[in-house]
Amino acid sequence: MAKTGTTTQGLRAAIERSGYYPALVAEAVEAAVGREPIASYLVHQETTFDANEVRRHVTVLVLTGTRFIVSHTDEQAADSTSPTPYATTSTESVKLGRISSVVVSRVVANPEKYQPGSLPREVLLTIGWGAVSRIDLEPAACGDPNCEADHGYTGNSTADDLSLRVSEAGDGPDTVRQTLAFAQALSEATATTAAGAR
């Protein structure tokens, strides 16, 4: 389930509709947002199956005029540190100027028949701001197939702070549409911020 909108009341209602510890999630998100007006938000809940357990996770993304706020809440079963089940919620506030990339990957069925405006079957939203990077290394080589010299390594560094995947089959078409709307709002906000910094 994902909901998007532009008001504090709408954000609170979307969190409550998700049904996932709404008081806990709303308090954490509202404390991070503070008094700043909300430009856009997205609430996405996902359920995963881990061995014999069902785990739920909710991600709340909020865009204000100056910041991108991301909140994650997970539930945990009782363990050696807690005799009862518990939930962990975290929020991170990122200045818009720190966002280095907003990547929207779209999966489209039958691309030869694609019509502009059609919804993709799946969307992967990846947002990078430099907190987490992934480095993929492989041995470097030259063009000589008989060369046995050590050419060191080559690789790529990818900002991968947040990845959110939604699909029409699993989450519904509204969720796909709402994810695209939030991604567009965030892209436009980061472009405006970058232009203002010049």
mmCIF file of C-alpha atoms in Angstrom:
data_model
loop_
_atom_site.group_PDB
_atom_site.id
_atom_site.type_symbol
_atom_site.label_atom_id
_atom_site.label_comp_id
_atom_site.label_asym_id
_atom_site.label_seq_id
_atom_site.Cartn_x
_atom_site.Cartn_y
_atom_site.Cartn_z
ATOM 1 C CA MET A 1 0.000 0.000 0.000
ATOM 2 C CA ALA A 2 1.312 3.446 -0.835
ATOM 3 C CA LYS A 3 -0.311 6.811 -0.395
ATOM 4 C CA THR A 4 0.928 10.180 -1.490
ATOM 5 C CA GLY A 5 -0.217 13.737 -0.966
ATOM 6 C CA THR A 6 0.809 17.170 0.257
ATOM 7 C CA THR A 7 -0.630 17.901 3.709
ATOM 8 C CA THR A 8 0.212 17.016 7.290
ATOM 9 C CA GLN A 9 -3.340 15.764 7.841
ATOM 10 C CA GLY A 10 -3.117 13.672 4.668
ATOM 11 C CA LEU A 11 0.195 12.195 5.829
ATOM 12 C CA ARG A 12 -1.266 11.278 9.213
ATOM 13 C CA ALA A 13 -4.336 9.716 7.546
ATOM 14 C CA ALA A 14 -2.146 7.682 5.148
ATOM 15 C CA ILE A 15 -0.060 6.387 8.061
ATOM 16 C CA GLU A 16 -3.230 5.441 9.940
ATOM 17 C CA ARG A 17 -4.676 3.687 6.863
ATOM 18 C CA SER A 18 -1.521 1.589 6.591
ATOM 19 C CA GLY A 19 -2.512 0.124 9.957
ATOM 20 C CA TYR A 20 1.107 -0.491 10.898
ATOM 21 C CA TYR A 21 1.718 0.909 14.392
ATOM 22 C CA PRO A 22 0.275 4.258 13.272
ATOM 23 C CA ALA A 23 0.849 6.125 16.547
ATOM 24 C CA LEU A 24 4.531 5.126 16.641
ATOM 25 C CA VAL A 25 5.162 5.826 12.944
ATOM 26 C CA ALA A 26 3.274 9.140 12.922
ATOM 27 C CA GLU A 27 5.040 10.455 16.021
ATOM 28 C CA ALA A 28 8.494 9.653 14.611
ATOM 29 C CA VAL A 29 7.737 11.159 11.195
ATOM 30 C CA GLU A 30 6.018 14.272 12.559
ATOM 31 C CA ALA A 31 8.924 14.917 14.944
ATOM 32 C CA ALA A 32 11.349 14.749 11.991
ATOM 33 C CA VAL A 33 9.204 17.026 9.797
ATOM 34 C CA GLY A 34 8.635 19.561 12.567
ATOM 35 C CA ARG A 35 6.745 22.691 11.499
ATOM 36 C CA GLU A 36 7.957 22.632 7.903
ATOM 37 C CA PRO A 37 5.195 22.418 5.250
ATOM 38 C CA ILE A 38 4.968 19.124 3.368
ATOM 39 C CA ALA A 39 5.387 19.248 -0.405
ATOM 40 C CA SER A 40 4.814 15.528 -1.030
ATOM 41 C CA TYR A 41 4.857 12.205 0.809
ATOM 42 C CA LEU A 42 4.675 8.486 0.167
ATOM 43 C CA VAL A 43 3.698 5.769 2.662
ATOM 44 C CA HIS A 44 4.612 2.243 1.576
ATOM 45 C CA GLN A 45 4.008 -0.903 3.578
ATOM 46 C CA GLU A 46 5.424 -4.255 2.599
ATOM 47 C CA THR A 47 5.071 -7.701 4.081
ATOM 48 C CA THR A 48 7.827 -10.285 3.760
ATOM 49 C CA PHE A 49 8.024 -13.912 4.758
ATOM 50 C CA ASP A 50 11.120 -14.943 6.706
ATOM 51 C CA ALA A 51 11.236 -18.696 7.367
ATOM 52 C CA ASN A 52 8.192 -19.278 9.598
ATOM 53 C CA GLU A 53 7.588 -15.603 10.371
ATOM 54 C CA VAL A 54 5.645 -12.860 8.661
ATOM 55 C CA ARG A 55 7.446 -9.519 8.946
ATOM 56 C CA ARG A 56 6.022 -6.142 8.157
ATOM 57 C CA HIS A 57 7.916 -3.005 7.239
ATOM 58 C CA VAL A 58 6.706 0.502 6.529
ATOM 59 C CA THR A 59 8.662 3.211 4.742
ATOM 60 C CA VAL A 60 7.505 6.830 4.877
ATOM 61 C CA LEU A 61 9.097 9.348 2.522
ATOM 62 C CA VAL A 62 8.419 13.050 3.026
ATOM 63 C CA LEU A 63 9.501 15.973 0.886
ATOM 64 C CA THR A 64 9.535 19.483 2.326
ATOM 65 C CA GLY A 65 10.820 22.684 0.789
ATOM 66 C CA THR A 66 14.328 22.037 2.120
ATOM 67 C CA ARG A 67 14.577 18.384 3.141
ATOM 68 C CA PHE A 68 13.929 14.774 2.201
ATOM 69 C CA ILE A 69 12.910 12.702 5.215
ATOM 70 C CA VAL A 70 12.911 8.919 5.209
ATOM 71 C CA SER A 71 11.479 6.783 7.989
ATOM 72 C CA HIS A 72 11.626 3.011 8.373
ATOM 73 C CA THR A 73 9.724 0.955 10.918
ATOM 74 C CA ASP A 74 10.233 -2.779 11.381
ATOM 75 C CA GLU A 75 8.717 -5.242 13.782
ATOM 76 C CA GLN A 76 10.806 -7.892 15.488
ATOM 77 C CA ALA A 77 9.871 -11.070 17.303
ATOM 78 C CA ALA A 78 10.867 -11.615 20.912
ATOM 79 C CA ASP A 79 14.538 -12.496 21.202
ATOM 80 C CA SER A 80 17.390 -12.617 23.707
ATOM 81 C CA THR A 81 17.300 -8.825 24.114
ATOM 82 C CA SER A 82 13.539 -8.538 24.597
ATOM 83 C CA PRO A 83 11.072 -11.063 26.029
ATOM 84 C CA THR A 84 8.231 -9.452 24.028
ATOM 85 C CA PRO A 85 7.893 -8.501 20.351
ATOM 86 C CA TYR A 86 9.097 -4.978 19.583
ATOM 87 C CA ALA A 87 9.316 -2.440 16.781
ATOM 88 C CA THR A 88 12.197 -0.254 15.685
ATOM 89 C CA THR A 89 11.590 3.045 13.947
ATOM 90 C CA SER A 90 14.200 5.391 12.547
ATOM 91 C CA THR A 91 14.115 8.675 10.670
ATOM 92 C CA GLU A 92 16.752 10.421 8.612
ATOM 93 C CA SER A 93 16.553 14.011 7.454
ATOM 94 C CA VAL A 94 18.575 14.892 4.345
ATOM 95 C CA LYS A 95 19.058 18.396 2.937
ATOM 96 C CA LEU A 96 17.820 18.486 -0.660
ATOM 97 C CA GLY A 97 21.209 19.761 -1.804
ATOM 98 C CA ARG A 98 22.826 16.507 -0.616
ATOM 99 C CA ILE A 99 20.700 14.287 -2.832
ATOM 100 C CA SER A 100 22.993 13.195 -5.621
ATOM 101 C CA SER A 101 20.633 10.972 -7.586
ATOM 102 C CA VAL A 102 16.990 10.041 -8.031
ATOM 103 C CA VAL A 103 16.766 6.960 -10.217
ATOM 104 C CA VAL A 104 13.428 5.654 -11.470
ATOM 105 C CA SER A 105 13.575 2.272 -13.196
ATOM 106 C CA ARG A 106 10.396 1.222 -14.986
ATOM 107 C CA VAL A 107 9.524 -2.287 -16.112
ATOM 108 C CA VAL A 108 7.065 -2.260 -19.014
ATOM 109 C CA ALA A 109 5.326 -5.314 -20.474
ATOM 110 C CA ASN A 110 5.145 -5.576 -24.272
ATOM 111 C CA PRO A 111 7.277 -2.492 -24.948
ATOM 112 C CA GLU A 112 6.471 -2.593 -28.659
ATOM 113 C CA LYS A 113 2.837 -1.807 -27.772
ATOM 114 C CA TYR A 114 3.650 0.846 -25.157
ATOM 115 C CA GLN A 115 1.392 3.903 -25.205
ATOM 116 C CA PRO A 116 2.569 7.169 -23.578
ATOM 117 C CA GLY A 117 0.993 7.550 -20.157
ATOM 118 C CA SER A 118 0.605 3.806 -19.570
ATOM 119 C CA LEU A 119 1.634 2.622 -16.138
ATOM 120 C CA PRO A 120 4.718 0.449 -15.850
ATOM 121 C CA ARG A 121 4.292 -3.034 -14.446
ATOM 122 C CA GLU A 122 6.945 -2.311 -11.820
ATOM 123 C CA VAL A 123 8.870 0.714 -10.526
ATOM 124 C CA LEU A 124 12.139 0.778 -8.601
ATOM 125 C CA LEU A 125 12.889 4.138 -6.966
ATOM 126 C CA THR A 126 16.511 4.528 -5.857
ATOM 127 C CA ILE A 127 17.637 7.672 -4.059
ATOM 128 C CA GLY A 128 21.267 8.424 -3.235
ATOM 129 C CA TRP A 129 22.704 11.064 -0.912
ATOM 130 C CA GLY A 130 26.076 9.582 -0.037
ATOM 131 C CA ALA A 131 25.302 7.860 3.248
ATOM 132 C CA VAL A 132 25.628 4.353 1.752
ATOM 133 C CA SER A 133 27.688 3.379 -1.285
ATOM 134 C CA ARG A 134 28.200 0.027 -2.920
ATOM 135 C CA ILE A 135 31.474 -0.803 -4.647
ATOM 136 C CA ASP A 136 31.582 -3.542 -7.277
ATOM 137 C CA LEU A 137 35.149 -4.596 -8.132
ATOM 138 C CA GLU A 138 36.522 -6.987 -10.711
ATOM 139 C CA PRO A 139 40.011 -7.756 -11.969
ATOM 140 C CA ALA A 140 41.114 -5.333 -14.699
ATOM 141 C CA ALA A 141 42.336 -6.731 -17.999
ATOM 142 C CA CYS A 142 43.894 -5.503 -21.200
ATOM 143 C CA GLY A 143 42.976 -6.332 -24.784
ATOM 144 C CA ASP A 144 45.693 -9.019 -25.141
ATOM 145 C CA PRO A 145 44.159 -12.466 -24.516
ATOM 146 C CA ASN A 146 47.620 -13.916 -23.776
ATOM 147 C CA CYS A 147 48.595 -11.265 -21.218
ATOM 148 C CA GLU A 148 49.266 -12.598 -17.727
ATOM 149 C CA ALA A 149 50.167 -9.277 -16.092
ATOM 150 C CA ASP A 150 48.338 -8.015 -13.030
ATOM 151 C CA HIS A 151 46.370 -4.961 -14.149
ATOM 152 C CA GLY A 152 44.841 -4.274 -10.725
ATOM 153 C CA TYR A 153 41.128 -3.860 -10.293
ATOM 154 C CA THR A 154 38.383 -1.843 -11.880
ATOM 155 C CA GLY A 155 34.917 -1.174 -10.576
ATOM 156 C CA ASN A 156 31.994 1.084 -9.943
ATOM 157 C CA SER A 157 30.844 2.960 -6.883
ATOM 158 C CA THR A 158 27.074 3.353 -6.678
ATOM 159 C CA ALA A 159 25.104 5.494 -4.253
ATOM 160 C CA ASP A 160 22.418 3.203 -2.901
ATOM 161 C CA ASP A 161 20.916 4.812 0.180
ATOM 162 C CA LEU A 162 17.296 3.889 -0.471
ATOM 163 C CA SER A 163 15.630 1.499 -2.891
ATOM 164 C CA LEU A 164 11.866 1.118 -2.938
ATOM 165 C CA ARG A 165 10.255 -1.408 -5.279
ATOM 166 C CA VAL A 166 6.562 -1.398 -6.096
ATOM 167 C CA SER A 167 4.662 -3.493 -8.605
ATOM 168 C CA GLU A 168 1.213 -3.350 -10.095
ATOM 169 C CA ALA A 169 0.601 -7.027 -9.292
ATOM 170 C CA GLY A 170 1.759 -6.853 -5.676
ATOM 171 C CA ASP A 171 0.881 -3.295 -4.654
ATOM 172 C CA GLY A 172 -1.758 -2.205 -7.157
ATOM 173 C CA PRO A 173 -1.803 0.431 -9.900
ATOM 174 C CA ASP A 174 -2.450 3.305 -7.467
ATOM 175 C CA THR A 175 0.768 2.509 -5.631
ATOM 176 C CA VAL A 176 2.753 2.556 -8.875
ATOM 177 C CA ARG A 177 1.150 5.881 -9.836
ATOM 178 C CA GLN A 178 1.827 7.392 -6.397
ATOM 179 C CA THR A 179 5.449 6.264 -6.410
ATOM 180 C CA LEU A 180 5.985 7.901 -9.793
ATOM 181 C CA ALA A 181 4.338 11.125 -8.535
ATOM 182 C CA PHE A 182 6.599 11.255 -5.466
ATOM 183 C CA ALA A 183 9.691 10.513 -7.577
ATOM 184 C CA GLN A 184 8.787 13.344 -9.948
ATOM 185 C CA ALA A 185 8.252 15.780 -7.067
ATOM 186 C CA LEU A 186 11.602 14.812 -5.538
ATOM 187 C CA SER A 187 13.423 15.076 -8.883
ATOM 188 C CA GLU A 188 11.954 18.515 -9.511
ATOM 189 C CA ALA A 189 12.857 19.674 -5.986
ATOM 190 C CA THR A 190 16.465 18.517 -6.314
ATOM 191 C CA ALA A 191 16.757 20.169 -9.743
ATOM 192 C CA THR A 192 15.417 23.437 -8.344
ATOM 193 C CA THR A 193 17.807 23.225 -5.378
ATOM 194 C CA ALA A 194 20.778 22.527 -7.678
ATOM 195 C CA ALA A 195 19.858 25.449 -9.956
ATOM 196 C CA GLY A 196 19.526 27.793 -6.960
ATOM 197 C CA ALA A 197 22.972 26.789 -5.680
ATOM 198 C CA ARG A 198 24.701 28.009 -8.875
#
